[in-house]
């Protein structure tokens, strides 16, 4: 049956022109009403033919007509509150805590071509500070749909932590489609597949408006926004006229939430090389010196690196001859450890020096400890000491601890006072969003999230499994296998 438009009356207020898809069960319609009224599905009583609407009701059998008015009863209740226990990183937990934490995590149910959203959410869950910031939001759904999207994201993340079974992201999905209608596109087969990179960008856009920033103590900083602090970098650009070198350059300061990886020529390429090339481009514009259109060269350098750096592989391109997007299958090698300093301005490179050198010396010392430990084992000495890679495992996440260490090793004050900035230019890969198939709006998306040395979780909707770093290396492209579309990097921690 076609999608109907109905009116729902609740608490003296009428909600008109609500779309009701009769091919979906009653629970989907209840979830729509939740986004409008704030009344949770389990608290709703909707009068229909034969009694109250049930979650598994076949809407085609209820005789609902286009334009019909339905009566709903029920009161809104608060959403679950944020967990009282403080979030810890895996590397900061005790052995007992790690053993508990390493139980198989929870997946997300595919609600019908929603793998693009599920993969995006699982990758974003790797941003630990985001969960802290989401916990500072209002406890329940309100009147602002963009804020409601952020609140429902927090609630969904909490449910994933608590639940032992796959979670259907109904409320978040309905709000996503309400705030960004392009994700509600339908065809004869139902809701259409969407582009995960577009979903990533729109979610970040909503979070950038509504999620508050954090202080160095982890408290709310309402003068800042979380995305601005932890997920946004800055570029200094200079544009010069190729045909009039005497024309003064045009300088500008721009922000970015992800770096584009414009895939280069050759059998295979390297991510960092392609990113660097994308920071130099040719632009055609009017020249005030020549009084005509001329060619300009725009060169950009990074002047601020965020704690979380997303790199988007431009895998899809428009083919005018066949009038559709096609996928670039070429292999692009991406590193597990990224040194982003070659993308930065000379001024920033100098400031990043102390922390960069400190991390290099620490990693060399850890490597030497591991080598010595292995030599002891090979010689028959079975005495076990602390694993050097986890010697700081009892430390709890603290921004202030990091700042004290930064001061000790000589990090520039402008960096450690900039909460959310990367102070070393060094990153580690923490999640990968992949696509398999030939087109962005078809195929299948999966999220891959790191959870320990050489250990990753593969989130294929509700199917979750453990894989190794070697499996992540196979996501570089070059064939029909799952191919990296977005890589998310986290700044290496000083403590």
Coordinates of C-alpha atoms in Angstrom, one line a residue:
X1 CA 0.0 0.0 0.0
X2 CA 1.1 3.6 -0.5
X3 CA 2.4 5.8 2.3
X4 CA -0.5 7.5 4.1
X5 CA -0.6 10.9 5.8
X6 CA -2.4 10.9 9.1
X7 CA -3.1 13.3 12.0
X8 CA -2.3 12.2 15.6
X9 CA -3.9 14.0 18.6
X10 CA -2.0 13.9 21.8
X11 CA -2.4 15.9 25.0
X12 CA -4.6 18.5 23.3
X13 CA -2.2 19.0 20.4
X14 CA -2.6 17.9 16.8
X15 CA 0.4 16.6 14.7
X16 CA -0.7 16.8 11.1
X17 CA 0.6 15.2 7.9
X18 CA 2.6 12.4 9.6
X19 CA 3.8 9.9 7.0
X20 CA 2.6 6.3 7.9
X21 CA 4.3 3.5 5.9
X22 CA 1.8 0.7 6.1
X23 CA 4.4 -1.8 5.0
X24 CA 6.3 -1.2 8.3
X25 CA 5.2 -2.7 11.7
X26 CA 3.6 -0.6 14.4
X27 CA 6.8 -0.1 16.3
X28 CA 8.2 2.0 13.4
X29 CA 5.2 4.4 13.5
X30 CA 5.5 4.6 17.3
X31 CA 9.1 5.6 16.9
X32 CA 8.1 8.4 14.5
X33 CA 5.7 9.7 17.2
X34 CA 8.5 9.5 19.8
X35 CA 10.6 12.0 17.8
X36 CA 7.6 14.3 17.7
X37 CA 6.1 14.0 21.2
X38 CA 8.9 12.7 23.4
X39 CA 6.7 9.8 24.5
X40 CA 8.7 6.5 24.4
X41 CA 7.1 3.7 22.2
X42 CA 6.5 1.5 25.2
X43 CA 4.5 4.3 26.9
X44 CA 2.3 5.0 23.9
X45 CA -1.3 3.9 23.7
X46 CA -2.7 4.5 20.2
X47 CA -6.3 3.6 19.5
X48 CA -6.8 1.7 16.2
X49 CA -9.3 -0.8 14.9
X50 CA -9.5 -3.7 17.3
X51 CA -7.9 -2.0 20.3
X52 CA -4.5 -0.6 21.0
X53 CA -1.7 -0.5 18.4
X54 CA 0.8 -3.3 19.0
X55 CA 4.5 -3.2 18.1
X56 CA 4.2 -6.0 15.6
X57 CA 0.9 -4.9 14.1
X58 CA 0.4 -5.3 10.4
X59 CA -0.6 -1.7 9.5
X60 CA -2.1 -2.9 6.2
X61 CA -4.8 -4.8 8.1
X62 CA -6.0 -2.0 10.3
X63 CA -8.0 -0.1 7.7
X64 CA -6.3 3.2 8.3
X65 CA -7.2 5.7 5.6
X66 CA -5.4 8.7 4.2
X67 CA -6.1 11.8 6.3
X68 CA -7.5 9.8 9.3
X69 CA -7.0 11.2 12.8
X70 CA -5.7 8.8 15.5
X71 CA -5.8 9.3 19.2
X72 CA -2.6 8.7 21.3
X73 CA -2.3 8.6 25.1
X74 CA 0.9 8.5 27.2
X75 CA 3.3 10.8 29.0
X76 CA 7.0 11.5 28.2
X77 CA 9.6 10.0 30.4
X78 CA 13.3 10.8 30.9
X79 CA 15.8 9.0 28.8
X80 CA 18.4 6.9 30.7
X81 CA 21.0 9.0 32.5
X82 CA 24.7 9.0 31.7
X83 CA 26.7 6.4 33.5
X84 CA 28.1 7.5 36.8
X85 CA 31.4 5.6 36.4
X86 CA 34.2 7.4 34.6
X87 CA 35.1 6.2 31.1
X88 CA 38.5 4.5 30.9
X89 CA 40.6 3.6 27.9
X90 CA 41.7 0.0 27.4
X91 CA 45.4 0.9 27.9
X92 CA 44.5 2.5 31.3
X93 CA 42.6 -0.5 32.8
X94 CA 43.8 -3.1 35.2
X95 CA 44.1 -6.7 34.0
X96 CA 40.7 -7.6 35.6
X97 CA 39.0 -4.6 33.9
X98 CA 40.5 -5.6 30.6
X99 CA 39.3 -9.1 30.9
X100 CA 35.8 -7.8 31.6
X101 CA 36.0 -5.2 28.8
X102 CA 37.1 -7.7 26.2
X103 CA 33.7 -9.4 26.0
X104 CA 32.3 -9.3 22.5
X105 CA 30.8 -5.8 21.9
X106 CA 27.3 -5.2 20.7
X107 CA 26.3 -4.7 17.1
X108 CA 23.5 -2.6 15.5
X109 CA 20.5 -4.1 13.7
X110 CA 20.2 -3.2 10.0
X111 CA 16.8 -1.5 9.7
X112 CA 16.8 -1.9 5.9
X113 CA 19.7 -0.4 4.0
X114 CA 21.1 1.3 7.1
X115 CA 24.6 -0.2 7.1
X116 CA 26.0 3.2 6.1
X117 CA 24.7 4.6 9.4
X118 CA 25.6 1.6 11.6
X119 CA 29.2 1.6 10.3
X120 CA 29.5 5.4 10.9
X121 CA 28.2 5.1 14.5
X122 CA 30.5 2.2 15.4
X123 CA 33.6 4.1 14.1
X124 CA 32.6 7.3 16.0
X125 CA 32.2 5.3 19.3
X126 CA 36.0 5.1 19.2
X127 CA 36.1 8.8 20.1
X128 CA 36.1 8.4 23.9
X129 CA 36.0 12.1 24.7
X130 CA 32.9 12.4 22.6
X131 CA 31.0 10.1 25.0
X132 CA 32.2 12.4 27.9
X133 CA 30.9 15.5 26.1
X134 CA 27.6 13.8 25.1
X135 CA 27.1 13.0 28.8
X136 CA 26.9 16.8 29.4
X137 CA 23.8 17.2 27.3
X138 CA 20.2 17.5 28.7
X139 CA 18.9 14.2 30.0
X140 CA 15.9 13.9 27.7
X141 CA 14.5 14.7 24.3
X142 CA 13.4 18.4 23.8
X143 CA 12.1 20.6 21.0
X144 CA 15.3 21.0 19.0
X145 CA 15.7 18.1 16.6
X146 CA 19.4 18.5 16.1
X147 CA 20.0 18.4 19.8
X148 CA 17.7 15.5 20.0
X149 CA 19.9 13.7 17.5
X150 CA 22.9 14.2 19.8
X151 CA 20.9 13.1 22.8
X152 CA 19.7 10.0 21.0
X153 CA 23.3 9.2 20.0
X154 CA 24.4 9.3 23.6
X155 CA 21.5 7.1 24.6
X156 CA 22.3 4.6 21.8
X157 CA 26.0 4.5 22.8
X158 CA 24.9 3.8 26.5
X159 CA 22.6 1.0 25.3
X160 CA 25.4 -0.6 23.3
X161 CA 27.5 -0.6 26.4
X162 CA 24.8 -2.2 28.5
X163 CA 23.1 -4.6 26.1
X164 CA 24.2 -8.2 25.5
X165 CA 22.2 -8.3 22.3
X166 CA 22.1 -6.4 19.0
X167 CA 20.5 -3.0 19.4
X168 CA 17.9 -1.6 16.8
X169 CA 18.8 2.1 16.4
X170 CA 15.2 3.1 15.7
X171 CA 15.1 6.5 17.5
X172 CA 18.4 7.7 16.1
X173 CA 17.5 6.6 12.6
X174 CA 14.1 8.4 12.7
X175 CA 15.8 11.6 14.0
X176 CA 18.5 11.4 11.4
X177 CA 15.9 11.2 8.7
X178 CA 14.0 14.0 10.3
X179 CA 17.0 16.3 10.5
X180 CA 18.5 15.3 7.2
X181 CA 15.6 14.2 4.8
X182 CA 18.0 12.9 2.1
X183 CA 18.4 9.8 4.3
X184 CA 14.7 9.1 4.0
X185 CA 14.7 8.6 0.3
X186 CA 12.6 5.6 -0.8
X187 CA 12.2 3.6 -4.0
X188 CA 9.9 0.6 -4.8
X189 CA 12.0 -1.6 -2.6
X190 CA 11.8 0.6 0.5
X191 CA 14.4 3.0 2.0
X192 CA 17.4 3.5 -0.3
X193 CA 21.1 2.8 0.5
X194 CA 23.0 6.1 1.3
X195 CA 26.6 7.3 1.2
X196 CA 28.4 6.7 4.5
X197 CA 30.7 9.7 4.0
X198 CA 27.7 12.0 3.6
X199 CA 26.2 10.5 6.8
X200 CA 29.5 11.0 8.7
X201 CA 29.6 14.7 7.6
X202 CA 26.0 15.4 8.5
X203 CA 26.3 13.8 12.0
X204 CA 29.5 15.8 12.6
X205 CA 27.6 18.9 11.5
X206 CA 24.8 18.3 14.0
X207 CA 27.3 17.5 16.8
X208 CA 29.3 20.7 16.0
X209 CA 26.2 22.8 16.8
X210 CA 24.9 21.1 19.9
X211 CA 27.6 19.2 21.9
X212 CA 29.5 21.5 24.3
X213 CA 33.3 21.7 24.6
X214 CA 35.4 20.5 27.5
X215 CA 37.9 22.1 29.8
X216 CA 41.3 20.7 30.6
X217 CA 39.7 19.2 33.7
X218 CA 37.0 17.5 31.6
X219 CA 34.2 19.9 32.7
X220 CA 31.8 21.7 30.3
X221 CA 33.1 24.7 28.4
X222 CA 30.0 26.3 26.9
X223 CA 32.2 28.9 25.1
X224 CA 33.5 26.1 22.9
X225 CA 32.1 23.1 20.9
X226 CA 33.4 19.6 21.1
X227 CA 33.8 19.2 17.3
X228 CA 35.6 22.5 17.1
X229 CA 38.1 21.4 19.8
X230 CA 38.7 17.7 19.1
X231 CA 37.7 17.1 15.4
X232 CA 38.5 20.3 13.6
X233 CA 41.8 21.4 12.1
X234 CA 42.9 24.6 10.4
X235 CA 44.6 25.4 7.1
X236 CA 46.5 28.5 6.1
X237 CA 46.2 29.0 2.3
X238 CA 48.0 31.2 -0.1
X239 CA 46.6 31.7 -3.7
X240 CA 48.9 33.2 -6.3
X241 CA 48.2 34.1 -10.0
X242 CA 50.2 31.9 -12.4
X243 CA 49.9 34.5 -15.2
X244 CA 50.6 37.6 -13.0
X245 CA 53.4 36.8 -10.5
X246 CA 53.5 40.4 -9.3
X247 CA 49.9 40.2 -8.1
X248 CA 49.8 40.0 -4.3
X249 CA 48.9 36.5 -3.0
X250 CA 45.5 36.0 -1.4
X251 CA 45.9 34.6 2.1
X252 CA 43.1 32.8 4.0
X253 CA 42.4 30.7 7.1
X254 CA 40.1 27.7 6.6
X255 CA 38.9 24.9 8.9
X256 CA 38.4 21.2 8.1
X257 CA 36.7 18.2 9.7
X258 CA 38.4 15.7 7.4
X259 CA 41.3 15.6 5.0
X260 CA 40.5 14.5 1.4
X261 CA 42.6 11.7 -0.1
X262 CA 42.4 12.4 -3.8
X263 CA 43.7 9.2 -5.2
X264 CA 46.7 9.6 -7.5
X265 CA 47.9 7.8 -10.6
X266 CA 49.8 4.6 -10.7
X267 CA 49.1 1.0 -9.7
X268 CA 49.0 1.9 -6.0
X269 CA 49.5 5.1 -4.0
X270 CA 50.1 6.3 -0.4
X271 CA 47.5 8.1 1.7
X272 CA 49.8 10.8 3.0
X273 CA 51.2 11.5 -0.5
X274 CA 47.7 11.9 -1.9
X275 CA 46.7 14.1 1.0
X276 CA 49.7 16.4 0.5
X277 CA 48.9 16.6 -3.3
X278 CA 45.3 17.6 -2.5
X279 CA 46.6 20.6 -0.5
X280 CA 47.8 22.1 -3.8
X281 CA 45.2 22.8 -6.4
X282 CA 44.6 24.9 -9.6
X283 CA 41.7 27.4 -9.6
X284 CA 40.4 29.5 -12.4
X285 CA 39.1 33.0 -11.3
X286 CA 39.0 36.6 -12.3
X287 CA 42.3 38.4 -11.9
X288 CA 42.1 42.1 -10.9
X289 CA 45.5 42.7 -12.4
X290 CA 44.8 41.2 -15.8
X291 CA 41.1 42.1 -15.8
X292 CA 40.2 38.7 -17.1
X293 CA 39.9 35.1 -16.0
X294 CA 43.3 33.6 -15.1
X295 CA 44.7 30.4 -13.6
X296 CA 45.7 30.5 -9.9
X297 CA 47.7 28.1 -7.7
X298 CA 46.3 27.5 -4.2
X299 CA 48.7 26.0 -1.7
X300 CA 47.6 25.1 1.9
X301 CA 49.4 23.9 5.0
X302 CA 47.9 22.7 8.3
X303 CA 48.2 25.3 11.1
X304 CA 46.3 23.2 13.7
X305 CA 45.9 19.5 14.1
X306 CA 42.9 18.0 16.0
X307 CA 43.1 15.1 18.4
X308 CA 40.9 13.1 16.0
X309 CA 41.8 13.3 12.3
X310 CA 39.5 11.8 9.7
X311 CA 40.9 11.0 6.2
X312 CA 38.3 10.5 3.5
X313 CA 39.4 8.5 0.4
X314 CA 37.7 10.0 -2.6
X315 CA 36.7 6.7 -4.0
X316 CA 33.7 7.8 -6.1
X317 CA 33.8 10.0 -9.2
X318 CA 31.1 11.2 -11.6
X319 CA 31.3 9.6 -15.1
X320 CA 29.6 11.9 -17.5
X321 CA 29.5 9.3 -20.3
X322 CA 27.4 6.9 -18.3
X323 CA 25.8 9.6 -16.0
X324 CA 26.6 7.9 -12.7
X325 CA 29.1 7.7 -9.9
X326 CA 31.8 5.0 -10.3
X327 CA 34.2 3.6 -7.8
X328 CA 38.0 3.9 -7.9
X329 CA 39.3 0.4 -6.8
X330 CA 43.0 1.4 -6.8
X331 CA 45.1 0.4 -3.8
X332 CA 45.9 3.2 -1.4
X333 CA 48.3 2.3 1.4
X334 CA 47.4 3.8 4.7
X335 CA 49.6 3.6 7.9
X336 CA 48.7 2.4 11.3
X337 CA 51.0 5.1 12.7
X338 CA 50.8 8.5 11.0
X339 CA 53.3 11.3 11.2
X340 CA 51.3 14.4 9.9
X341 CA 54.1 16.9 10.4
X342 CA 54.9 17.1 6.7
X343 CA 51.5 18.6 6.1
X344 CA 52.0 21.4 8.6
X345 CA 53.4 24.9 8.4
X346 CA 57.0 25.4 9.5
X347 CA 55.8 27.3 12.6
X348 CA 53.6 24.4 13.7
X349 CA 56.3 21.8 12.9
X350 CA 58.7 23.6 15.3
X351 CA 56.0 23.7 18.1
X352 CA 55.3 20.0 17.6
X353 CA 59.0 19.1 18.0
X354 CA 59.3 18.5 21.8
X355 CA 56.4 16.1 22.0
X356 CA 57.3 14.4 18.7
X357 CA 60.9 13.7 20.0
X358 CA 59.6 12.5 23.4
X359 CA 57.2 10.0 21.8
X360 CA 60.0 8.7 19.5
X361 CA 62.3 8.2 22.4
X362 CA 59.6 6.5 24.5
X363 CA 58.7 4.1 21.6
X364 CA 62.4 3.3 21.1
X365 CA 62.8 2.6 24.9
X366 CA 59.7 0.3 24.8
X367 CA 61.0 -1.5 21.8
X368 CA 64.3 -2.1 23.6
X369 CA 62.5 -3.4 26.7
X370 CA 60.4 -5.8 24.6
X371 CA 63.6 -7.1 22.9
X372 CA 65.3 -7.6 26.2
X373 CA 62.3 -9.4 27.6
X374 CA 62.1 -11.7 24.6
X375 CA 65.8 -12.5 24.9
X376 CA 65.2 -13.6 28.6
X377 CA 62.4 -15.8 27.5
X378 CA 64.5 -17.4 24.7
X379 CA 67.3 -18.0 27.2
X380 CA 64.9 -19.9 29.6
X381 CA 64.2 -17.1 32.1
X382 CA 60.4 -17.3 32.5
X383 CA 60.1 -14.5 35.2
X384 CA 57.3 -12.2 34.1
X385 CA 57.5 -8.5 34.6
X386 CA 55.1 -5.8 33.5
X387 CA 54.6 -5.6 29.8
X388 CA 56.2 -2.3 28.8
X389 CA 53.4 -1.5 26.4
X390 CA 50.9 -1.6 29.3
X391 CA 53.0 -0.3 32.2
X392 CA 50.8 2.8 32.5
X393 CA 47.6 0.6 32.5
X394 CA 46.5 1.8 36.0
X395 CA 46.3 5.4 35.0
X396 CA 42.8 6.9 34.6
X397 CA 42.2 9.3 31.7
X398 CA 43.1 12.9 32.8
X399 CA 43.6 15.9 30.6
X400 CA 45.4 17.6 33.4
X401 CA 48.0 14.7 33.7
X402 CA 48.8 15.2 30.1
X403 CA 49.2 18.9 30.5
X404 CA 51.7 18.5 33.4
X405 CA 53.7 16.1 31.3
X406 CA 53.6 18.5 28.3
X407 CA 55.0 21.3 30.5
X408 CA 57.8 18.9 31.7
X409 CA 59.0 18.0 28.2
X410 CA 58.8 21.6 26.9
X411 CA 55.7 21.7 24.8
X412 CA 54.7 25.2 23.6
X413 CA 52.0 26.7 25.9
X414 CA 49.9 27.7 22.9
X415 CA 49.5 23.9 22.2
X416 CA 48.7 22.5 25.6
X417 CA 46.3 25.4 26.4
X418 CA 44.4 24.5 23.2
X419 CA 42.2 21.7 24.5
X420 CA 41.6 19.1 21.8
X421 CA 44.7 19.9 19.7
X422 CA 47.4 17.4 18.7
X423 CA 50.7 18.5 20.3
X424 CA 53.0 16.0 18.6
X425 CA 51.7 15.5 15.0
X426 CA 51.8 11.8 15.7
X427 CA 48.6 9.6 15.3
X428 CA 47.5 6.0 15.6
X429 CA 44.8 4.4 13.5
X430 CA 41.7 3.6 15.7
X431 CA 38.9 2.9 13.2
X432 CA 38.2 2.3 9.5
X433 CA 34.9 2.6 7.6
X434 CA 34.9 0.4 4.5
X435 CA 32.7 -0.1 1.5
X436 CA 32.3 -3.1 -0.8
X437 CA 30.6 -2.7 -4.1
X438 CA 30.8 -0.5 -7.2
X439 CA 28.7 2.5 -6.1
X440 CA 28.4 4.7 -3.0
X441 CA 24.6 4.3 -2.9
X442 CA 24.7 0.5 -3.2
X443 CA 27.0 -2.2 -1.9
X444 CA 27.7 -2.6 1.8
X445 CA 29.4 -0.6 4.6
X446 CA 31.3 -2.1 7.6
X447 CA 33.1 -0.5 10.6
X448 CA 36.4 -1.8 12.0
X449 CA 37.5 -0.5 15.4
X450 CA 40.8 -1.1 17.3
X451 CA 40.6 -2.4 20.8
X452 CA 44.1 -3.5 21.7
X453 CA 47.6 -4.4 20.3
X454 CA 47.0 -6.2 17.0
X455 CA 43.3 -6.6 17.9
X456 CA 40.3 -5.1 16.1
X457 CA 36.5 -5.5 16.2
X458 CA 34.7 -6.0 12.9
X459 CA 31.2 -4.4 13.1
X460 CA 29.1 -5.9 10.2
X461 CA 25.7 -4.5 11.4
X462 CA 24.6 -7.0 14.2
X463 CA 27.5 -9.5 13.4
X464 CA 30.6 -8.7 15.5
X465 CA 33.9 -10.6 15.2
X466 CA 37.5 -10.1 16.2
X467 CA 40.2 -9.6 13.6
X468 CA 43.9 -8.8 13.5
X469 CA 45.9 -5.8 12.2
X470 CA 46.8 -7.9 9.2
X471 CA 43.1 -8.0 8.3
X472 CA 43.1 -4.2 8.4
X473 CA 46.0 -4.1 6.0
X474 CA 43.8 -5.9 3.5
X475 CA 41.4 -2.9 3.4
X476 CA 43.7 -0.8 1.2
X477 CA 41.9 -1.6 -2.0
X478 CA 43.0 -2.9 -5.3
X479 CA 40.2 -5.4 -5.8
X480 CA 36.6 -6.3 -5.0
X481 CA 37.2 -6.7 -1.2
X482 CA 36.2 -4.2 1.5
X483 CA 37.9 -0.9 0.8
X484 CA 38.8 1.9 3.2
X485 CA 36.5 4.9 2.7
X486 CA 37.3 6.8 5.9
X487 CA 40.2 6.3 8.3
X488 CA 40.0 7.8 11.8
X489 CA 43.2 8.6 13.6
X490 CA 43.7 9.6 17.2
X491 CA 46.6 11.7 18.5
X492 CA 49.2 9.6 20.4
X493 CA 48.9 10.2 24.1
X494 CA 51.8 11.8 26.0
X495 CA 50.9 9.9 29.3

